[in-house]
mmCIF file of C-alpha atoms in Angstrom:
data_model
loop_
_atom_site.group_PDB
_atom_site.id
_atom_site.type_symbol
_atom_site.label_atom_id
_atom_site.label_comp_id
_atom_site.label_asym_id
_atom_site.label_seq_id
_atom_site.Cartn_x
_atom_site.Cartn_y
_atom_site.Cartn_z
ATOM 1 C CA UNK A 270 -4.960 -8.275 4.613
ATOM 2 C CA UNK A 271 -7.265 -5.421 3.744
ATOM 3 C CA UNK A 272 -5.592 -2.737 1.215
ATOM 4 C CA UNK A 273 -7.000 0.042 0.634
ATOM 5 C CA UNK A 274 -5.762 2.712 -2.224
ATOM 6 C CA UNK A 275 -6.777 6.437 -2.587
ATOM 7 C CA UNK A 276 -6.401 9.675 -4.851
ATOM 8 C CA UNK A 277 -4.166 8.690 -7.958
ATOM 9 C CA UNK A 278 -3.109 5.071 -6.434
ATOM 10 C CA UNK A 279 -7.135 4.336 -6.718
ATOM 11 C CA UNK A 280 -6.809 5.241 -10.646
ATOM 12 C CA UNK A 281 -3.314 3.829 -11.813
ATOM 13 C CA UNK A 282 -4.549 0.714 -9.609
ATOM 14 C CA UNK A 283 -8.296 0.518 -10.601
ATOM 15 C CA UNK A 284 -9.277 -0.294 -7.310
ATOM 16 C CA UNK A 285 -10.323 1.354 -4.166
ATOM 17 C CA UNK A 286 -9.923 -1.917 -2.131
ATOM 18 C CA UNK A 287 -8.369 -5.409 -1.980
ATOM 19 C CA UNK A 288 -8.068 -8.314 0.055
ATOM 20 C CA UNK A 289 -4.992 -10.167 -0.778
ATOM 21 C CA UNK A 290 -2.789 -12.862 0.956
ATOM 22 C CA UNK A 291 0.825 -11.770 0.045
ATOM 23 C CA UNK A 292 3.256 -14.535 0.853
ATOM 24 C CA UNK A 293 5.189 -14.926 4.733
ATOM 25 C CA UNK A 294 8.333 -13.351 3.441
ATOM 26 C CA UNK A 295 6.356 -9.897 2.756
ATOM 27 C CA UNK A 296 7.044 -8.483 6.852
ATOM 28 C CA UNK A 297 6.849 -5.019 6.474
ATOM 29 C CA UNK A 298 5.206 -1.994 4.025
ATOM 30 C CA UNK A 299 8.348 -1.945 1.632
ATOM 31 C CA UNK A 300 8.633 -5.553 1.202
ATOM 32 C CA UNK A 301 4.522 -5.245 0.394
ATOM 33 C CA UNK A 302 4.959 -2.414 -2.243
ATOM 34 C CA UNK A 303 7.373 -4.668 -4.255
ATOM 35 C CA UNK A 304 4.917 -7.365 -3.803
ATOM 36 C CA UNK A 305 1.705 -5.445 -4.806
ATOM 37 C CA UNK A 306 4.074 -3.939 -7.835
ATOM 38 C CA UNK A 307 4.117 -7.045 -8.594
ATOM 39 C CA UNK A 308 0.468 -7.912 -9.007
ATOM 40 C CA UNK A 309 -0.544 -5.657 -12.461
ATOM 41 C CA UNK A 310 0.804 -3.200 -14.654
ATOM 42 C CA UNK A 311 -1.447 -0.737 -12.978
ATOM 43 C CA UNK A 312 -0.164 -2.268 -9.661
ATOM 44 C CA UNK A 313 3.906 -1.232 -11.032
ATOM 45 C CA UNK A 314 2.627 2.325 -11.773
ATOM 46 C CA UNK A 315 1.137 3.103 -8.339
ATOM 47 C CA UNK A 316 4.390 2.014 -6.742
ATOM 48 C CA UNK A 317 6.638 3.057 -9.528
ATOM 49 C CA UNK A 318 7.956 6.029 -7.387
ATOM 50 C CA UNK A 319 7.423 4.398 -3.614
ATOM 51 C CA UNK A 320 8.583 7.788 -2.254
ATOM 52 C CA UNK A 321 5.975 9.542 -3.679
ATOM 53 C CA UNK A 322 3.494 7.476 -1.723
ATOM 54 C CA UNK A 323 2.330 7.363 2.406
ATOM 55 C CA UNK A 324 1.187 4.503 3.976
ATOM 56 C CA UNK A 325 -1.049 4.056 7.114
ATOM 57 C CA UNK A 326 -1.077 0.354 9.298
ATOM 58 C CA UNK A 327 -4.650 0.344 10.815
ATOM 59 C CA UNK A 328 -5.115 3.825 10.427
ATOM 60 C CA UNK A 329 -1.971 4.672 12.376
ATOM 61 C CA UNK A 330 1.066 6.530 9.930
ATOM 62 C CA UNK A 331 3.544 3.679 9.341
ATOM 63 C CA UNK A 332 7.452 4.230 7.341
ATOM 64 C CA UNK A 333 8.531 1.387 4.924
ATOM 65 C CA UNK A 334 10.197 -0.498 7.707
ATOM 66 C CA UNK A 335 7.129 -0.862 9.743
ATOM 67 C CA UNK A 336 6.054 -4.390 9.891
ATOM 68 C CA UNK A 337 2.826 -5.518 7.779
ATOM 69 C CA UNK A 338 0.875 -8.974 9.222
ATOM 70 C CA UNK A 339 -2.447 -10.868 8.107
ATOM 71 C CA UNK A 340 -5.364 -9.320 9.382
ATOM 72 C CA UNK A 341 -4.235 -5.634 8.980
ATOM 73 C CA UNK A 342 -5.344 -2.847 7.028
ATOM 74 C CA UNK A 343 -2.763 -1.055 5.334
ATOM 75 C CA UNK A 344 -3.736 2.104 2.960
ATOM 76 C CA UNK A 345 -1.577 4.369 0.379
ATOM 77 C CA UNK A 346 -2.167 7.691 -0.341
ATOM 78 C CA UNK A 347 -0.254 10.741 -1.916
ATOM 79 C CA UNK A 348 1.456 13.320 0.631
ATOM 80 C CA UNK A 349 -0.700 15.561 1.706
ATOM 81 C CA UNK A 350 -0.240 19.233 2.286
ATOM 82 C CA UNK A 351 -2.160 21.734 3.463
ATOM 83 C CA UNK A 352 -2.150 25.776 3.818
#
């Protein structure tokens, strides 16, 4: 599974981009957060507040419940607004 991190996630993270293999039981983007929180302390304060953060399952929006498999691409990034 690609992830990919931008904006502040990139920085608290220190990466732009990982491969990992989280284990079976990680099915969908919430269960995947508390995984990757998991990883580092950097890791812990990108996800710290998980509703501060939007997600994206190969490039398509995706909530928390939406389900996560090997093979995808799965990015978080800040809300974005606009004017």
């Amino acid at each position: 599974m690609r992830v990919l991190y931008f904006a502040w996630l990139r920085q608290k993270v220190g990466l732009g981009e990982e491969e990992v293999a989280p284990p079976p039981e990680v099915r969908d983007v919430a269960g995947l957060i508390a995984w990757l929180s998991g990883r580092s302390p950097g890791h812990a304060a990108a996800f710290a507040q998980p509703r501060q953060v939007r997600c994206a399952v190969n490039q398509e929006f995706a909530t928390p419940d939406a389900p996560v498999a090997r093979g995808d691409e799965v990015a978080f990034f800040p809300p974005v607004t606009g004017g």
